[in-house]
Structure formats: C-alpha cells, structure tokens
Amino acid sequence: MTNPNLRKTIELYSTRSSEELVQFLNGLSKPSLIALCIDLLTLYFNDKNSSRLRELTTLWMCGFQPNSEKLGYNGYRMDVDAGRRVDCEVKPQNTDDPRKKLNGGGSFNDYTLERFSRDLENNPIILVSGFVGGKLIYIFEFKFECLKEKLKGLLERRFPKGQRREGEYLRSAGFSFRDYKDCPSLKLAYLRDDWHSFKDYLSRDLIKYFEGLKKWKV
C-alpha cells in the first residue's frame, strides 16, 4: 500500500498549485516527511518501467553529468587534459529476486549496424551498474570497444548479409560480465562495502571477481 502522504503529495503536485502542495508538506511532521521521501525513492528506484534514478546515481558516482538531449548518450564529462568531451552510456541492472541474479550485464535495445559503427568510432565509456532493491552494489567502467566482438557477432546473426531494411532492428543486444572481464580498460569504479550481504543476488562470476580483489589488496 502506497504511503498516504506520498499519494497525496503526488496528487497535489500534478493537480493543484505549488502553494497548496507546500502548505500540505509544511503540515507534516519531520518523521512523516522522512518516511515520504524514503518511500518515494524506494518506489522510483525499483520502477520496472524507468531506470532514470538508477542512471543518475551511476552517472554522478562516476563524475559524469546527465545528457539533457533526448537522443545520444546518457551522460558526459570533460577531459580537461585532452580538452574534449567524453561520452558515456549507462547500463543499470536491478533485481529484487535471488532467482534473477545480477550478472554484470546490460543490453543495447533496437540496435543497428549503423549505430554500432558510430559507437565504435566514438568509443564511449560504458558504465554497468548493479542494484538490489534499489541499493547500488557495483559499477564497472570500460570502453565500448570491449564489447566489439560480442555485439558484432549478435549483429552478424541478425543481419547475415550485412544489410538491413528500414525498420529492422536487433531488439536486444545483450552482454554479461564474461564479455568484457578481460578487457584492458576495465575498471571497478564502485563496490559497496557490504556487498557480501547481497551475494544471493549476484552471479558466480561476479562473486568470484569481487572475492579475488582481496588477494591483491595490500
């Protein structure tokens, strides 16, 4: 059941004036406001129809800014030394079911040969993040070129003659940790301190990788 204060807040925001909304919020106690805020974040971090909050968290944790343009990559940052813009694409996974484990993967939806060529040329940063019930567990960072062979193979199977008709797409070009784990540019940008508490939601490959990090720490 949705928090009644959250429901009222959403209704007021969308149907009433800002003054009425502020008046309602001012009438709530501090614990009620905190509960409302937490419920709002929980609701939208776990939204199966939108990954916006998970994308924003991933971008900000890695020092990227969200792209305001509707088309293009999810985010960018400026490389001061090189004096150029660095684009990035975010692939966030979220699960609340231990039967549907995070595998360090993601997908490119409605993918095409033309987009693949553009991505290869631009070689954006790929940020792959994993969430359990809206809680961030890890972020992997690597160059797009790490997925070249995987995506090329998927596209060749979908378009064996190297051509596609207008309106034809590879609906989901999926990949997992195994497809980029040996890439030279791979970087673990974030790992939750208590990630062990979420092991039931992680694939064997990820658990093995995270546990292996201990051996190399001084």
Short mmCIF file of C-alpha atoms in Angstrom, two decimals:
data_model
loop_
_atom_site.label_atom_id
_atom_site.label_comp_id
_atom_site.label_asym_id
_atom_site.label_seq_id
_atom_site.Cartn_x
_atom_site.Cartn_y
_atom_site.Cartn_z
CA MET A 1 0.00 0.00 0.00
CA THR A 2 1.37 3.40 -1.01
CA ASN A 3 2.18 5.80 1.80
CA PRO A 4 -0.96 8.03 2.00
CA ASN A 5 1.17 11.15 2.40
CA LEU A 6 3.15 10.20 -0.72
CA ARG A 7 -0.04 9.62 -2.66
CA LYS A 8 -1.42 12.98 -1.52
CA THR A 9 1.85 14.73 -2.43
CA ILE A 10 1.83 13.28 -5.95
CA GLU A 11 -1.81 14.20 -6.44
CA LEU A 12 -1.27 17.77 -5.23
CA TYR A 13 1.86 18.23 -7.35
CA SER A 14 0.06 17.18 -10.52
CA THR A 15 -3.39 18.70 -9.97
CA ARG A 16 -3.04 21.67 -7.61
CA SER A 17 -0.98 24.82 -7.20
CA SER A 18 2.51 24.88 -5.73
CA GLU A 19 1.15 26.84 -2.77
CA GLU A 20 -1.28 24.06 -1.86
CA LEU A 21 1.47 21.47 -2.10
CA VAL A 22 3.81 23.49 0.12
CA GLN A 23 1.03 24.05 2.63
CA PHE A 24 0.38 20.31 2.84
CA LEU A 25 4.08 19.46 3.24
CA ASN A 26 4.51 22.13 5.91
CA GLY A 27 1.77 20.43 7.89
CA LEU A 28 3.62 17.11 8.05
CA SER A 29 5.89 16.16 10.92
CA LYS A 30 9.59 15.59 10.32
CA PRO A 31 9.27 11.77 10.67
CA SER A 32 6.39 11.83 8.17
CA LEU A 33 8.46 13.83 5.68
CA ILE A 34 11.38 11.43 6.07
CA ALA A 35 9.09 8.43 5.54
CA LEU A 36 7.56 10.13 2.48
CA CYS A 37 10.99 10.80 0.99
CA ILE A 38 12.22 7.24 1.58
CA ASP A 39 9.04 5.73 0.12
CA LEU A 40 9.32 7.98 -2.93
CA LEU A 41 12.93 6.94 -3.56
CA THR A 42 12.10 3.26 -2.99
CA LEU A 43 9.20 3.46 -5.42
CA TYR A 44 11.15 5.00 -8.27
CA PHE A 45 14.49 3.27 -7.76
CA ASN A 46 12.61 0.00 -8.27
CA ASP A 47 10.40 1.17 -11.11
CA LYS A 48 10.49 -1.54 -13.78
CA ASN A 49 9.39 0.91 -16.47
CA SER A 50 12.03 3.55 -15.85
CA SER A 51 15.70 3.35 -14.89
CA ARG A 52 16.15 7.13 -14.65
CA LEU A 53 17.14 7.30 -10.96
CA ARG A 54 19.48 4.34 -11.32
CA GLU A 55 21.08 6.01 -14.35
CA LEU A 56 21.53 9.30 -12.50
CA THR A 57 23.10 7.60 -9.48
CA THR A 58 25.53 5.72 -11.73
CA LEU A 59 26.48 8.87 -13.64
CA TRP A 60 27.06 11.00 -10.56
CA MET A 61 29.06 8.33 -8.76
CA CYS A 62 31.47 8.24 -11.71
CA GLY A 63 31.76 12.00 -12.22
CA PHE A 64 29.52 12.27 -15.30
CA GLN A 65 26.72 14.74 -15.98
CA PRO A 66 23.39 13.62 -17.44
CA ASN A 67 22.83 14.49 -21.07
CA SER A 68 19.81 16.79 -21.48
CA GLU A 69 19.42 15.86 -25.15
CA LYS A 70 16.74 13.26 -25.97
CA LEU A 71 18.98 11.49 -28.46
CA GLY A 72 22.56 10.48 -27.86
CA TYR A 73 24.44 9.03 -24.93
CA ASN A 74 23.25 9.10 -21.33
CA GLY A 75 25.98 11.34 -19.97
CA TYR A 76 29.28 13.12 -20.47
CA ARG A 77 32.23 14.72 -18.70
CA MET A 78 35.01 16.98 -19.86
CA ASP A 79 38.53 15.65 -20.13
CA VAL A 80 40.47 18.74 -19.10
CA ASP A 81 43.86 17.35 -20.13
CA ALA A 82 42.69 16.33 -23.60
CA GLY A 83 40.33 19.27 -23.93
CA ARG A 84 37.44 17.18 -25.20
CA ARG A 85 34.09 15.78 -24.19
CA VAL A 86 33.88 12.13 -23.10
CA ASP A 87 30.50 10.46 -23.64
CA CYS A 88 29.15 7.55 -21.67
CA GLU A 89 26.33 5.04 -21.82
CA VAL A 90 24.76 3.65 -18.63
CA LYS A 91 23.51 0.07 -18.32
CA PRO A 92 21.89 -0.35 -14.89
CA GLN A 93 20.52 -3.69 -13.72
CA ASN A 94 18.13 -4.00 -10.79
CA THR A 95 16.74 -7.11 -9.10
CA ASP A 96 14.77 -7.99 -6.02
CA ASP A 97 14.65 -11.70 -6.78
CA PRO A 98 17.62 -14.03 -5.99
CA ARG A 99 16.48 -16.21 -8.90
CA LYS A 100 17.21 -13.29 -11.24
CA LYS A 101 20.81 -12.59 -10.33
CA LEU A 102 22.90 -9.62 -11.38
CA ASN A 103 25.49 -10.78 -13.92
CA GLY A 104 27.31 -7.55 -14.70
CA GLY A 105 25.36 -7.30 -17.90
CA GLY A 106 23.24 -4.93 -19.90
CA SER A 107 21.77 -4.54 -23.35
CA PHE A 108 21.52 -2.18 -26.29
CA ASN A 109 17.91 -2.02 -27.42
CA ASP A 110 16.81 -1.64 -31.04
CA TYR A 111 20.42 -1.88 -32.13
CA THR A 112 21.58 -1.42 -35.73
CA LEU A 113 24.69 -1.79 -37.84
CA GLU A 114 24.82 1.98 -38.27
CA ARG A 115 24.69 2.62 -34.56
CA PHE A 116 27.38 0.02 -33.97
CA SER A 117 29.69 1.79 -36.42
CA ARG A 118 29.03 5.13 -34.72
CA ASP A 119 29.68 3.68 -31.27
CA LEU A 120 32.93 2.08 -32.42
CA GLU A 121 34.13 5.39 -33.83
CA ASN A 122 33.19 7.40 -30.73
CA ASN A 123 34.20 4.63 -28.29
CA PRO A 124 32.19 5.98 -25.33
CA ILE A 125 32.64 4.87 -21.73
CA ILE A 126 30.22 2.14 -20.69
CA LEU A 127 29.03 2.18 -17.08
CA VAL A 128 27.46 -1.08 -15.96
CA SER A 129 25.82 -0.86 -12.56
CA GLY A 130 24.03 -3.39 -10.40
CA PHE A 131 21.27 -2.63 -7.90
CA VAL A 132 19.43 -4.89 -5.47
CA GLY A 133 16.09 -3.46 -4.43
CA GLY A 134 17.33 -0.01 -5.46
CA LYS A 135 20.59 -0.32 -3.47
CA LEU A 136 23.74 0.23 -5.55
CA ILE A 137 26.13 -2.74 -5.31
CA TYR A 138 28.76 -2.13 -8.02
CA ILE A 139 29.72 -0.09 -11.07
CA PHE A 140 32.02 -1.33 -13.82
CA GLU A 141 33.60 1.20 -16.17
CA PHE A 142 35.17 0.35 -19.53
CA LYS A 143 35.47 1.47 -23.15
CA PHE A 144 32.84 0.47 -25.70
CA GLU A 145 35.48 -1.35 -27.74
CA CYS A 146 35.48 -4.06 -25.05
CA LEU A 147 32.10 -5.20 -26.40
CA LYS A 148 33.11 -5.11 -30.05
CA GLU A 149 33.30 -8.86 -30.68
CA LYS A 150 30.15 -9.65 -28.70
CA LEU A 151 27.99 -7.06 -30.43
CA LYS A 152 29.49 -7.75 -33.83
CA GLY A 153 28.56 -11.42 -33.52
CA LEU A 154 24.99 -10.61 -32.48
CA LEU A 155 24.56 -8.19 -35.37
CA GLU A 156 26.00 -10.63 -37.91
CA ARG A 157 23.50 -13.27 -36.81
CA ARG A 158 20.62 -10.80 -37.07
CA PHE A 159 21.81 -9.28 -40.38
CA PRO A 160 23.84 -12.08 -42.05
CA LYS A 161 24.29 -10.13 -45.29
CA GLY A 162 25.48 -7.01 -43.52
CA GLN A 163 22.41 -5.07 -44.58
CA ARG A 164 19.09 -4.22 -43.01
CA ARG A 165 15.84 -2.84 -44.28
CA GLU A 166 14.30 0.29 -42.80
CA GLY A 167 12.51 -0.55 -39.57
CA GLU A 168 14.58 -3.67 -38.88
CA TYR A 169 16.49 -3.80 -35.60
CA LEU A 170 18.27 -6.15 -33.27
CA ARG A 171 15.74 -5.75 -30.48
CA SER A 172 18.11 -6.59 -27.65
CA ALA A 173 21.89 -6.86 -27.95
CA GLY A 174 22.65 -8.30 -24.54
CA PHE A 175 26.01 -8.87 -22.86
CA SER A 176 27.34 -10.02 -19.48
CA PHE A 177 30.46 -9.64 -17.33
CA ARG A 178 32.11 -12.51 -19.21
CA ASP A 179 32.12 -10.45 -22.40
CA TYR A 180 34.36 -7.68 -21.00
CA LYS A 181 36.06 -9.11 -17.89
CA ASP A 182 39.44 -9.41 -19.62
CA CYS A 183 39.37 -6.00 -21.30
CA PRO A 184 42.40 -3.78 -20.52
CA SER A 185 40.25 -0.71 -19.89
CA LEU A 186 38.02 -2.44 -17.31
CA LYS A 187 37.81 -0.59 -14.00
CA LEU A 188 35.75 -1.32 -10.91
CA ALA A 189 34.50 2.21 -10.29
CA TYR A 190 32.43 1.33 -7.22
CA LEU A 191 31.86 -1.63 -4.92
CA ARG A 192 29.58 -1.48 -1.90
CA ASP A 193 31.41 -2.18 1.37
CA ASP A 194 28.82 -4.72 2.47
CA TRP A 195 28.37 -6.35 -0.93
CA HIS A 196 28.69 -9.76 0.76
CA SER A 197 25.24 -9.19 2.23
CA PHE A 198 23.83 -9.30 -1.31
CA LYS A 199 25.67 -12.42 -2.55
CA ASP A 200 22.41 -14.30 -3.11
CA TYR A 201 21.61 -11.78 -5.84
CA LEU A 202 24.96 -11.99 -7.64
CA SER A 203 26.18 -14.39 -10.31
CA ARG A 204 29.08 -16.74 -9.56
CA ASP A 205 31.31 -14.77 -11.94
CA LEU A 206 30.78 -11.55 -10.01
CA ILE A 207 31.25 -13.17 -6.60
CA LYS A 208 34.48 -14.78 -7.76
CA TYR A 209 35.75 -11.48 -9.16
CA PHE A 210 34.90 -9.43 -6.07
CA GLU A 211 36.38 -12.00 -3.71
CA GLY A 212 39.53 -12.13 -5.82
CA LEU A 213 40.11 -8.44 -5.27
CA LYS A 214 41.07 -9.12 -1.63
CA LYS A 215 44.16 -11.06 -2.65
CA TRP A 216 45.68 -8.05 -4.37
CA LYS A 217 44.99 -5.51 -1.67
CA VAL A 218 47.98 -4.52 0.46
#
